PDB file of C-alpha atoms in Angstrom:
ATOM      1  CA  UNK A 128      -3.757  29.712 -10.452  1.00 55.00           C
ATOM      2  CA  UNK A 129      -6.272  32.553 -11.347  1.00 58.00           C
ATOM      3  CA  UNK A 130      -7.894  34.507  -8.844  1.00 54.00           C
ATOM      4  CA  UNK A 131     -11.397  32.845 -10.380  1.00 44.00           C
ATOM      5  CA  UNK A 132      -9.895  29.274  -9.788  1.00 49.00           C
ATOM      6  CA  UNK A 133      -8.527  30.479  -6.094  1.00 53.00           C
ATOM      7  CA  UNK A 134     -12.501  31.393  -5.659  1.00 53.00           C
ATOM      8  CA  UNK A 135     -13.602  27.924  -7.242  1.00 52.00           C
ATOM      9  CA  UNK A 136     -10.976  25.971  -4.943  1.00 55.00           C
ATOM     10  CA  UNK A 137     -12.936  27.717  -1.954  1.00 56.00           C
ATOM     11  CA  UNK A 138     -16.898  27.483  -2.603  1.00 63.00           C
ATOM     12  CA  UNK A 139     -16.568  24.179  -4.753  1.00 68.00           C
ATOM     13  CA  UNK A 140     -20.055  23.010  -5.815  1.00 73.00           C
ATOM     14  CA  UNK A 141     -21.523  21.207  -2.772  1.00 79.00           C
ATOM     15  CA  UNK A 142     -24.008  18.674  -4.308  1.00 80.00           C
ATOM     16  CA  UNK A 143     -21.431  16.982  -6.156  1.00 81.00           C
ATOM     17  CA  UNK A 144     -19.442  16.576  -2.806  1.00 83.00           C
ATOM     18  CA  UNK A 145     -22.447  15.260  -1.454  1.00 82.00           C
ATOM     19  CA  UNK A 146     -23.781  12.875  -4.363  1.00 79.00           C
ATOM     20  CA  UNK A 147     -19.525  11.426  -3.935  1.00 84.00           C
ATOM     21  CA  UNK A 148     -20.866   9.731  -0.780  1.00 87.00           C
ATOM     22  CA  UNK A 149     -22.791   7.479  -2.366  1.00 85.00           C
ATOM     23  CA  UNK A 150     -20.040   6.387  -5.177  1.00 84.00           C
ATOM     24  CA  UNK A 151     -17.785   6.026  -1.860  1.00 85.00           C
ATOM     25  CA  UNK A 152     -20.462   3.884  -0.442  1.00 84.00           C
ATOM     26  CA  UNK A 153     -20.536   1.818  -3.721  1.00 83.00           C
ATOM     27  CA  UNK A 154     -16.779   1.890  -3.987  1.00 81.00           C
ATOM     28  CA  UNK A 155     -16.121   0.619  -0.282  1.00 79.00           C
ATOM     29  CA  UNK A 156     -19.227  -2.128  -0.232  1.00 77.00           C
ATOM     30  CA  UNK A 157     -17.996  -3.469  -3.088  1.00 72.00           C
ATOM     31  CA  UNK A 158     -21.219  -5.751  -4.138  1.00 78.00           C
ATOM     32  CA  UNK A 159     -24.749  -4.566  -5.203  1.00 85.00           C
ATOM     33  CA  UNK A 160     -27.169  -2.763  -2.588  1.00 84.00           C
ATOM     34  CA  UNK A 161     -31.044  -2.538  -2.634  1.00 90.00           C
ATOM     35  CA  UNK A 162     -31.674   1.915  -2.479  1.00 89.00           C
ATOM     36  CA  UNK A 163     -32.397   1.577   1.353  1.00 89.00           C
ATOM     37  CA  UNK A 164     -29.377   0.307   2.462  1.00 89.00           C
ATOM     38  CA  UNK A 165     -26.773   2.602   0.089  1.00 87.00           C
ATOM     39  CA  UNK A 166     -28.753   5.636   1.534  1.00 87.00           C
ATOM     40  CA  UNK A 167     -28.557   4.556   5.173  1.00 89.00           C
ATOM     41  CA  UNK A 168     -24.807   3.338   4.394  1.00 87.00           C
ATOM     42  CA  UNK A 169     -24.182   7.308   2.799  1.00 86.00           C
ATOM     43  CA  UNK A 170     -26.061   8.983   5.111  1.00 87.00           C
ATOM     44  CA  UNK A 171     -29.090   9.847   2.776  1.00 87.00           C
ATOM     45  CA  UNK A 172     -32.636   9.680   2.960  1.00 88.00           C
ATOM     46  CA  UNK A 173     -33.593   7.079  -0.132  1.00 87.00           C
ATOM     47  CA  UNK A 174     -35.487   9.402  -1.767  1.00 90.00           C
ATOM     48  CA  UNK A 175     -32.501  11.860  -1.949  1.00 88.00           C
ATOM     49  CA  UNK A 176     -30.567   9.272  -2.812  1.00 86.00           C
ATOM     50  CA  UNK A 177     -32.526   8.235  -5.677  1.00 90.00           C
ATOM     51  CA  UNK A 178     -32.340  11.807  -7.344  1.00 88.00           C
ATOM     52  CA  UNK A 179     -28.522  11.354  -7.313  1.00 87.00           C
ATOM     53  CA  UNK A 180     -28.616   8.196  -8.757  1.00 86.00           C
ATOM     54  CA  UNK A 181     -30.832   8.934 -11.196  1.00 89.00           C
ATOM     55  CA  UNK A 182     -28.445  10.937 -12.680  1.00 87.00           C
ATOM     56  CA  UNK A 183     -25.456   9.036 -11.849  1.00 87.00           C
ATOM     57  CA  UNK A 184     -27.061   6.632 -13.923  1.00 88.00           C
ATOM     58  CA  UNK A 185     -27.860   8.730 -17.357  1.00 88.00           C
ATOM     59  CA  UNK A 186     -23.999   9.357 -17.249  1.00 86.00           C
ATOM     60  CA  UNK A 187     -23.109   6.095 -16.618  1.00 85.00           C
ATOM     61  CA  UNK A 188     -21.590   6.291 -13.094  1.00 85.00           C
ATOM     62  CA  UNK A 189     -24.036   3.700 -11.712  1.00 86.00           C
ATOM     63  CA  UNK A 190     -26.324   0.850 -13.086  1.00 87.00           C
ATOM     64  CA  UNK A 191     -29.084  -0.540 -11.597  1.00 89.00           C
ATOM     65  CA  UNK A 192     -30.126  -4.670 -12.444  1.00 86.00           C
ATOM     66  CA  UNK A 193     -34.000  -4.359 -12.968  1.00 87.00           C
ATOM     67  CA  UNK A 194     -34.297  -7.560 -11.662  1.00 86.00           C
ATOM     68  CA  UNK A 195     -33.141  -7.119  -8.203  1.00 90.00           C
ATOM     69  CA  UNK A 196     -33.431  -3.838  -8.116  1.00 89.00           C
ATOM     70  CA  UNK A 197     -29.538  -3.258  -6.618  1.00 90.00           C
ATOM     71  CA  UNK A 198     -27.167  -0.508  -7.612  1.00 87.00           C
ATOM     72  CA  UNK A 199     -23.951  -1.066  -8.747  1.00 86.00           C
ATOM     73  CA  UNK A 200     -21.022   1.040 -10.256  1.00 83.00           C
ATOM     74  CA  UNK A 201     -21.516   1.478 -13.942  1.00 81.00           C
ATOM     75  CA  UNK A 202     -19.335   1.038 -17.048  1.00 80.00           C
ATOM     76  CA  UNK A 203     -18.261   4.753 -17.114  1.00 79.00           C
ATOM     77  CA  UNK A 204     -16.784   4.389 -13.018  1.00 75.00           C
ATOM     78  CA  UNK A 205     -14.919   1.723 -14.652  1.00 68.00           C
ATOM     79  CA  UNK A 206     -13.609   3.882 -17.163  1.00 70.00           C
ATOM     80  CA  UNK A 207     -12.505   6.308 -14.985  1.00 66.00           C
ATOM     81  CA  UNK A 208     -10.925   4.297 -12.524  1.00 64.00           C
ATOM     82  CA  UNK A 209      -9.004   2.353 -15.102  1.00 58.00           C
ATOM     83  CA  UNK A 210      -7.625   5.715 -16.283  1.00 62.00           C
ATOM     84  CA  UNK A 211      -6.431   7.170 -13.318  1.00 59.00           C
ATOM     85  CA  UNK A 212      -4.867   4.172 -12.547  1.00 52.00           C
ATOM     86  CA  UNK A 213      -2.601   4.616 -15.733  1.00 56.00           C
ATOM     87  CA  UNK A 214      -2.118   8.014 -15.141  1.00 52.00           C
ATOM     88  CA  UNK A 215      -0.745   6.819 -11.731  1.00 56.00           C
ATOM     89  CA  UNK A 216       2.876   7.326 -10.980  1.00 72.00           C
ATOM     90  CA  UNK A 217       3.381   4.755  -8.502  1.00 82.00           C
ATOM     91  CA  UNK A 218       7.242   5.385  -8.030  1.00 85.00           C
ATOM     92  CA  UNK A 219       6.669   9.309  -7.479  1.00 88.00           C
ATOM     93  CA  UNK A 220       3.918   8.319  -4.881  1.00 90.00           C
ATOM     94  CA  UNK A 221       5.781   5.935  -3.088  1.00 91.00           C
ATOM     95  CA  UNK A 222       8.883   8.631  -3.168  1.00 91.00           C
ATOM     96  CA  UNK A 223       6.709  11.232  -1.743  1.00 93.00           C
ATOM     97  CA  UNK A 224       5.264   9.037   0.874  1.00 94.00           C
ATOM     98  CA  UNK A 225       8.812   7.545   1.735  1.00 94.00           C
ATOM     99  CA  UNK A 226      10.093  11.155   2.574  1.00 94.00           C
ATOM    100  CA  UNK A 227       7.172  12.300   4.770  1.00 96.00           C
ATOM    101  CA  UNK A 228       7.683   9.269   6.399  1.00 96.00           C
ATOM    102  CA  UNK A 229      11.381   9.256   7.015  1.00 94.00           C
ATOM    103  CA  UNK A 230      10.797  13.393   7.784  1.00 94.00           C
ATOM    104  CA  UNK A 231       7.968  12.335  10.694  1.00 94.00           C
ATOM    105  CA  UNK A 232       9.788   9.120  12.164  1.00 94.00           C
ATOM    106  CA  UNK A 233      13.795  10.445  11.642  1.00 94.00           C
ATOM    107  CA  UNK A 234      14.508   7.049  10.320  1.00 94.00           C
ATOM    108  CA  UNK A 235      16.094   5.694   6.769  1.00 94.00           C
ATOM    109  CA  UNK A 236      13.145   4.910   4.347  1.00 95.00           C
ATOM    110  CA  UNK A 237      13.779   2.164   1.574  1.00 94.00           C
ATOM    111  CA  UNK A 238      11.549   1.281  -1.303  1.00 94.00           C
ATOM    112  CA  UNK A 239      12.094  -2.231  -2.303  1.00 94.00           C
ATOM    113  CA  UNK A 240      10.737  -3.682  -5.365  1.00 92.00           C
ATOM    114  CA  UNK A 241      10.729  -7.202  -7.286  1.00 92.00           C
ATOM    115  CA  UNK A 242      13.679  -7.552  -9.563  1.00 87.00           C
ATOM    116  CA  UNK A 243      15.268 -10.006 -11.353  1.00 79.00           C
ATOM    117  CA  UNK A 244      17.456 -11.634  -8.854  1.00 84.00           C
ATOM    118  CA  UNK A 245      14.688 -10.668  -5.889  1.00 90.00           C
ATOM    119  CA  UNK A 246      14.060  -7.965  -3.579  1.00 93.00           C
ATOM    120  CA  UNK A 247      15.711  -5.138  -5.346  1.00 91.00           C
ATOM    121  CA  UNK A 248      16.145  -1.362  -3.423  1.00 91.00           C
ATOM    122  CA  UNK A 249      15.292   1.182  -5.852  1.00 89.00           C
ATOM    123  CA  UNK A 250      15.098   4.417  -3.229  1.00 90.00           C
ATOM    124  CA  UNK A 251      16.448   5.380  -0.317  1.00 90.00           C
ATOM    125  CA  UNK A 252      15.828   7.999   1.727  1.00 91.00           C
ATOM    126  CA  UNK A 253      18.744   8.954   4.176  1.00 88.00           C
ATOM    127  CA  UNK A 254      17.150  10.980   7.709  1.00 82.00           C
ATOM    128  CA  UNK A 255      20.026  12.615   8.227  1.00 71.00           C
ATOM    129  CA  UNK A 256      19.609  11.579  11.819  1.00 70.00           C
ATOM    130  CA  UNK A 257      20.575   8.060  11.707  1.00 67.00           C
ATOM    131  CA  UNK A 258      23.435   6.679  10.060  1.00 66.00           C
ATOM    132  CA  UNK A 259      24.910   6.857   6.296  1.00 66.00           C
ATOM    133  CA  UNK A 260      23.799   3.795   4.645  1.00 68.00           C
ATOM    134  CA  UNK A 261      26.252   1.654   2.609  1.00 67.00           C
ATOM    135  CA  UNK A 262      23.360   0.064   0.975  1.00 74.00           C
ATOM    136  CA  UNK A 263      22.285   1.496  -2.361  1.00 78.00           C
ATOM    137  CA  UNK A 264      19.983   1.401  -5.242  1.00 84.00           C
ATOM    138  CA  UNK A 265      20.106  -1.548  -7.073  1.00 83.00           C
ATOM    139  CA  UNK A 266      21.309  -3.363  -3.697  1.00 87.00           C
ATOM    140  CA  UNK A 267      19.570  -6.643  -3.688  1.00 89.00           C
ATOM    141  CA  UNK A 268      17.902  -8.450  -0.221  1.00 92.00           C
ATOM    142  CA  UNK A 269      17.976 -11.680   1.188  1.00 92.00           C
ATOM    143  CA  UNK A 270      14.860 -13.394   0.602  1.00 94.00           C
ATOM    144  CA  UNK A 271      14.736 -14.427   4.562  1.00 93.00           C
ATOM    145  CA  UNK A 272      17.336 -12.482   6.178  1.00 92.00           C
ATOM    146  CA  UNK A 273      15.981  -8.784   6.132  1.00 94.00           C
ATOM    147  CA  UNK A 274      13.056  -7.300   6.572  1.00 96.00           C
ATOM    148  CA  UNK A 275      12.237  -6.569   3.492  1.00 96.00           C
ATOM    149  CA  UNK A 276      12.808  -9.788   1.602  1.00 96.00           C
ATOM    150  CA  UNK A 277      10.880 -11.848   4.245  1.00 96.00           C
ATOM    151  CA  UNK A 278       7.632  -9.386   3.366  1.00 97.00           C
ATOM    152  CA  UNK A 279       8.033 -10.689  -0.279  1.00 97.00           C
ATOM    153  CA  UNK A 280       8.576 -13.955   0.814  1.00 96.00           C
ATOM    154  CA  UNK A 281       4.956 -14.192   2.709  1.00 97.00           C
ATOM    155  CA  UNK A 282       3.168 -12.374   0.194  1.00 97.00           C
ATOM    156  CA  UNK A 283       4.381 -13.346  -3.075  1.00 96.00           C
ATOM    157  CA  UNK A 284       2.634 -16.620  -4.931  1.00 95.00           C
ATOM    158  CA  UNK A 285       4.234 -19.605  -3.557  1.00 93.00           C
ATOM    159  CA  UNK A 286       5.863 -20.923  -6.936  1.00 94.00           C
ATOM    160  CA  UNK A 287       8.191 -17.519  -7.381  1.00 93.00           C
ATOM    161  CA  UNK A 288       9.270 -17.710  -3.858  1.00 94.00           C
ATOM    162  CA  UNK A 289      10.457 -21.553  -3.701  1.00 93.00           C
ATOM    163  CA  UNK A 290      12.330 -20.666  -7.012  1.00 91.00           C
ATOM    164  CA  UNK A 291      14.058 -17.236  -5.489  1.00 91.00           C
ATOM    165  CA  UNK A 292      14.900 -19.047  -2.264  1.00 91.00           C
ATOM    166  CA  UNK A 293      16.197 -22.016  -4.058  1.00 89.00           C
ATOM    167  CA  UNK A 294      18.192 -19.939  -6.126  1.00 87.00           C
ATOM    168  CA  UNK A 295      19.657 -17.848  -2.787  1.00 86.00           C
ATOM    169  CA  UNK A 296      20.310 -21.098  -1.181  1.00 84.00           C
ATOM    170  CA  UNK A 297      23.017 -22.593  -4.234  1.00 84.00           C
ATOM    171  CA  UNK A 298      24.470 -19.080  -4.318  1.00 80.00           C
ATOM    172  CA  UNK A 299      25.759 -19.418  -0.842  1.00 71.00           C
ATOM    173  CA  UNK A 300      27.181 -16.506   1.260  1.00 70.00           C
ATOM    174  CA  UNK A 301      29.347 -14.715  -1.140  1.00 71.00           C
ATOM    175  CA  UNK A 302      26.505 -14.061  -3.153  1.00 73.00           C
ATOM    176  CA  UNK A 303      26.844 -10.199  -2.664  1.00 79.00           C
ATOM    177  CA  UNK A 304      23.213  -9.918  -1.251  1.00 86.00           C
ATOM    178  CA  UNK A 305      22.443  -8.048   1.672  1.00 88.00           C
ATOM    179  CA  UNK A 306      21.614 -10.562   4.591  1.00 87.00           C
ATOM    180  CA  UNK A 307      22.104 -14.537   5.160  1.00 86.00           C
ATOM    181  CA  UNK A 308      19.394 -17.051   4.273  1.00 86.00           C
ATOM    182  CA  UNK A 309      17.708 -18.572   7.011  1.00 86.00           C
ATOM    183  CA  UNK A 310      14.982 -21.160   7.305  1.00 88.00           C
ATOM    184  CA  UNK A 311      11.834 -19.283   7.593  1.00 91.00           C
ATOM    185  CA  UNK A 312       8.652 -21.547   8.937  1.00 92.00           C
ATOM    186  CA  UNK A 313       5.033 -21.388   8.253  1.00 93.00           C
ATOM    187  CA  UNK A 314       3.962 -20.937  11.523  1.00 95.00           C
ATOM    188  CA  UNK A 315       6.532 -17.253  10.799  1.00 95.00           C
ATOM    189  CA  UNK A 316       5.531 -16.741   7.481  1.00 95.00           C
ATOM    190  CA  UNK A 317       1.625 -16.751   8.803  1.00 96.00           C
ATOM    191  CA  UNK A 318       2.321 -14.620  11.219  1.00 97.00           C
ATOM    192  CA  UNK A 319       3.941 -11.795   8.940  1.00 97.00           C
ATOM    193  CA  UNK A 320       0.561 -11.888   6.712  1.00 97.00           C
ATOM    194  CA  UNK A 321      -1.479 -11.663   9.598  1.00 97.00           C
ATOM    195  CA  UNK A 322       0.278  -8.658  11.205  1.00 96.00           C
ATOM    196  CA  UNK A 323       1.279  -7.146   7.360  1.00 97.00           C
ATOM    197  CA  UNK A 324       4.862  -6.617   8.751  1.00 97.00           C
ATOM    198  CA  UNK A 325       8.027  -8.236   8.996  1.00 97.00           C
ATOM    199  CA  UNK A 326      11.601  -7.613  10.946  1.00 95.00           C
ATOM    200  CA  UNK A 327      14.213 -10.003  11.277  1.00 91.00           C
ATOM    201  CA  UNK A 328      16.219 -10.952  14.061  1.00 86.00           C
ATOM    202  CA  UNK A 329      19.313 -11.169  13.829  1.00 83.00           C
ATOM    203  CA  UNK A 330      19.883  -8.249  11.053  1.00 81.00           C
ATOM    204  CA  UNK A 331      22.555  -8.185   8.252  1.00 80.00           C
ATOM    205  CA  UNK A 332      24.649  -5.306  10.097  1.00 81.00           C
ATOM    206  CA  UNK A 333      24.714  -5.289  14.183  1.00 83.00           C
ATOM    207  CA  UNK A 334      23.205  -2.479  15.783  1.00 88.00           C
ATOM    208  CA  UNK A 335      21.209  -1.292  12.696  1.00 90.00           C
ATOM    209  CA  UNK A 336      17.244  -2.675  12.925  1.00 92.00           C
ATOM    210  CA  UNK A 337      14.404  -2.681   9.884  1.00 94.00           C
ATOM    211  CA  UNK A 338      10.809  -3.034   9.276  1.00 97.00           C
ATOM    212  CA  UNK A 339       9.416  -3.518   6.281  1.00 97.00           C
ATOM    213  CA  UNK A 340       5.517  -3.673   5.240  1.00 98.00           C
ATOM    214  CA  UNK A 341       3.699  -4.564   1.749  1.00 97.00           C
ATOM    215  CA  UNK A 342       2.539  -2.198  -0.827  1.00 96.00           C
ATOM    216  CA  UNK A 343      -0.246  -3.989  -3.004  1.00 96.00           C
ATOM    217  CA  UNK A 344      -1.960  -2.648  -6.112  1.00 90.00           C
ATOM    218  CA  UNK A 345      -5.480  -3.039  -7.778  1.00 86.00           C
ATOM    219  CA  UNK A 346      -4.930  -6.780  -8.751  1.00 88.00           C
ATOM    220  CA  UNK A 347      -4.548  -7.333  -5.218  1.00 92.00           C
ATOM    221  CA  UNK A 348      -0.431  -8.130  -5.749  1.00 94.00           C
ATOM    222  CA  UNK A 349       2.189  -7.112  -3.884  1.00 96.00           C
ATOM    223  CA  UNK A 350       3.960  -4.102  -5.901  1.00 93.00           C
ATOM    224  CA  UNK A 351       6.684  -3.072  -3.486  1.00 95.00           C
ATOM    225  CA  UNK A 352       7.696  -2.784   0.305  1.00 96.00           C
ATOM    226  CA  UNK A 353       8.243   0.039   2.149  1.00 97.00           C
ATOM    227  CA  UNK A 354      11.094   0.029   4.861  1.00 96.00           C
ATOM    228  CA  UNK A 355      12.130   1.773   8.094  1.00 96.00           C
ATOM    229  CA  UNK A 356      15.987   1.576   8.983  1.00 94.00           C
ATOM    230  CA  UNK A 357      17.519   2.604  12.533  1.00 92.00           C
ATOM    231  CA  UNK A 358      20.096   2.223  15.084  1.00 91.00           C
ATOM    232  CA  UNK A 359      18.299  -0.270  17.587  1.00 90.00           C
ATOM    233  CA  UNK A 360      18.755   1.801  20.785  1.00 91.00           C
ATOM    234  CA  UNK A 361      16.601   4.637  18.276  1.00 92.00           C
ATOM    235  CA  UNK A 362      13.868   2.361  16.854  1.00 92.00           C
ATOM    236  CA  UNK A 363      13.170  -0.553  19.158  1.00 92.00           C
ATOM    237  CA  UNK A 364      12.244   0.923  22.189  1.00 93.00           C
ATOM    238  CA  UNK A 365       9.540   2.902  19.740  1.00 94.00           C
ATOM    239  CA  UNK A 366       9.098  -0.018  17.380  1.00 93.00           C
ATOM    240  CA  UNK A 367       5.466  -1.019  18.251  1.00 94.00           C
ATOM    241  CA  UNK A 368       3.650   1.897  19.540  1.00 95.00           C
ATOM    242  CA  UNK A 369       5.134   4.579  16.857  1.00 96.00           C
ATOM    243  CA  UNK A 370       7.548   3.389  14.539  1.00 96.00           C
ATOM    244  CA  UNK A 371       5.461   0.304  12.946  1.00 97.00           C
ATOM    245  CA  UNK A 372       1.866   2.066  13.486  1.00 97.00           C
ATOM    246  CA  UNK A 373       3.199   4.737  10.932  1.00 97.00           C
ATOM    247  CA  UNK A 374       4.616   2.715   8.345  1.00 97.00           C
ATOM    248  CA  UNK A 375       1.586   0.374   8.259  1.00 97.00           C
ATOM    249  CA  UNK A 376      -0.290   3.706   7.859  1.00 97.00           C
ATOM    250  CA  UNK A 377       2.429   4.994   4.794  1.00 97.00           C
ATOM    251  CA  UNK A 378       1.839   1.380   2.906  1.00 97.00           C
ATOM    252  CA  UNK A 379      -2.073   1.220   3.467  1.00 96.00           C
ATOM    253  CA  UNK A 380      -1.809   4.811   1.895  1.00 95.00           C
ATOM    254  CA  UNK A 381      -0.087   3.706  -0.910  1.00 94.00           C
ATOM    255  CA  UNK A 382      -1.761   0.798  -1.462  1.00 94.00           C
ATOM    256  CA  UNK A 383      -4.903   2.524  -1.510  1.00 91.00           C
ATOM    257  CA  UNK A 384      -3.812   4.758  -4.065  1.00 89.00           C
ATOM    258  CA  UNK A 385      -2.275   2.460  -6.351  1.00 88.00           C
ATOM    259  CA  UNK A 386      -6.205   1.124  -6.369  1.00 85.00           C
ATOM    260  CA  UNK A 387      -5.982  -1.907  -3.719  1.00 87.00           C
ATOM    261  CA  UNK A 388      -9.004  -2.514  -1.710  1.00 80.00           C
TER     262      UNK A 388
END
C-alpha cells in the first residue's frame, strides 16, 4: 500500500459513509418506505435524505414507484450484490471464521457440508488444547446421532431428509458413519429450529461433546454447519453462557456474509 492509499484508508470521504445508512436502511427493511420513514429509520432529516437519494437514484442504486411514492433498491444494488456474491469464497470465509473461533473458545472447529451420502466434514480445525481427533475430512455424520447431522436434519427440505435417513436406517451400524441413528421427534426437531442449534445426547465417542449450528446463504438454504468439539468436563459446564453464544455468533456471521437475511 502507498503512502497516498495509507492517507485515503484514514480520511475516507465521509458523505458516502453517511449516504451508506440509508442503503443499510433499505437493505435491512427489506420492503418499500415512504421518504419520512427511511430518514427517521437512517437517522436523517428527509430533506437530507432526499439529496442522497436523488443521486442514488441517477446511478441506479435506488428507485422510487411514482405511484406510491416508496423507495426501493434499484437494478444497479442488484447488480452489485449479485456480484459480490460470486466473488464470494464461502469455504475461505467459513475457514477463517472456524479458526478465530476455535483460537477464542480452545475447542475443535468442524465445517460440515452436504455431500453425497449426507453430512460430509470438509475442515477441521484441531485447538491444540483438546484432544487429537480421529475424525477427518471426508468423514461422514449420522443424520440423528451427532450434532451436526441433526442441524441438517431440521433444516433441510423434508423430502431430502426422509430419503438420507431412510437410506442410514438400511445401512445399519457398520455403515462406517460417525454416530448411531436414533429416532428424532418433531417436538426435537422444532426445538433445534427454534433455538438454531443442536447437540446430541448420547455422543458417538464418550467423554467428547459437540454443538453444531446452521450456516444459510442468500436463497435462504442451509449451506453448511459449523461445529464445536470438546472433552465434556471442558465444554459443558460453559456450554450455554459461552461456548454456544459464540458459535451462534460465528454462523450468523457467516451467514450474513454469504448474503442471508
Amino acid at each position: 500500500m502507498t503512502d497516498f492509499e495509507k492517507k485515503s484508508e484514514v480520511r475516507g470521504v465521509q458523505s458516502i459513509e453517511i449516504g451508506a445508512r440509508l442503503l443499510k436502511a433499505l437493505c435491512e427493511e427489506q420492503a418499500p418506505m415512504m421518504l419520512k420513514d427511511l430518514s427517521q429509520i437512517a437517522g436523517f432529516a428527509p430533506a437530507q435524505a432526499h439529496a442522497y437519494l436523488v443521486s442514488y437514484r441517477k446511478i441506479g442504486l435506488v428507485e422510487k414507484d411514482e405511484d406510491t411514492g416508496k423507495y426501493q433498491l434499484g437494478p444497479f444494488a442488484l447488480q452489485y450484490g449479485i456480484g459480490a456474491m460470486q466473488a464470494t469464497d464461502s469455504m475461505k470465509l467459513a475457514t477463517d471464521l472456524a479458526y478465530d473461533l476455535s483460537e477464542r473458545t480452545a475447542l475443535n472447529v468442524a465445517i460440515v457440508v452436504w455431500g453425497s451420502f449426507g453430512p460430509t466434514v470438509v475442515m477441521l480445525k484441531e485447538s491444540g488444547k483438546q484432544f487429537n481427533m480421529s475424525t477427518r475430512p471426508g468423514a461422514v455424520y449420522s443424520m440423528t446421532g451427532t450434532a451436526s447431522g441433526r442441524v441438517f436434519s431440521a433444516f433441510l427440505p423434508e423430502s431430502i431428509v426422509k430419503e438420507a435417513l431412510d437410506r442410514e436406517k438400511r445401512e445399519g451400524p457398520n455403515s462406517g458413519r460417525v454416530g448411531r441413528h436414533y429416532y428424532m421427534s418433531k417436538a426435537e426437531i422444532e426445538q433445534i429450529r427454534i433455538q438454531n442449534w443442536a447437540t446430541v445426547i448420547d455422543p458417538p465417542v464418550p467423554g467428547i461433546s459437540a454443538y453444531a449450528a446452521p450456516v444459510f446463504d442468500h436463497t435462504r438454504q442451509i449451506v453448511m454447519a459449523i461445529t464445536i468439539i470438546g472433552l465434556d468436563y471442558f465444554l459443558e459446564p460453559k456450554a450455554q453462557d459461552v461456548f454456544v453464544p459464540e458459535l451462534l455468533k460465528t454462523a450468523q456471521s457467516l451467514s450474513r456474509q454469504l448474503g442471508y437475511t
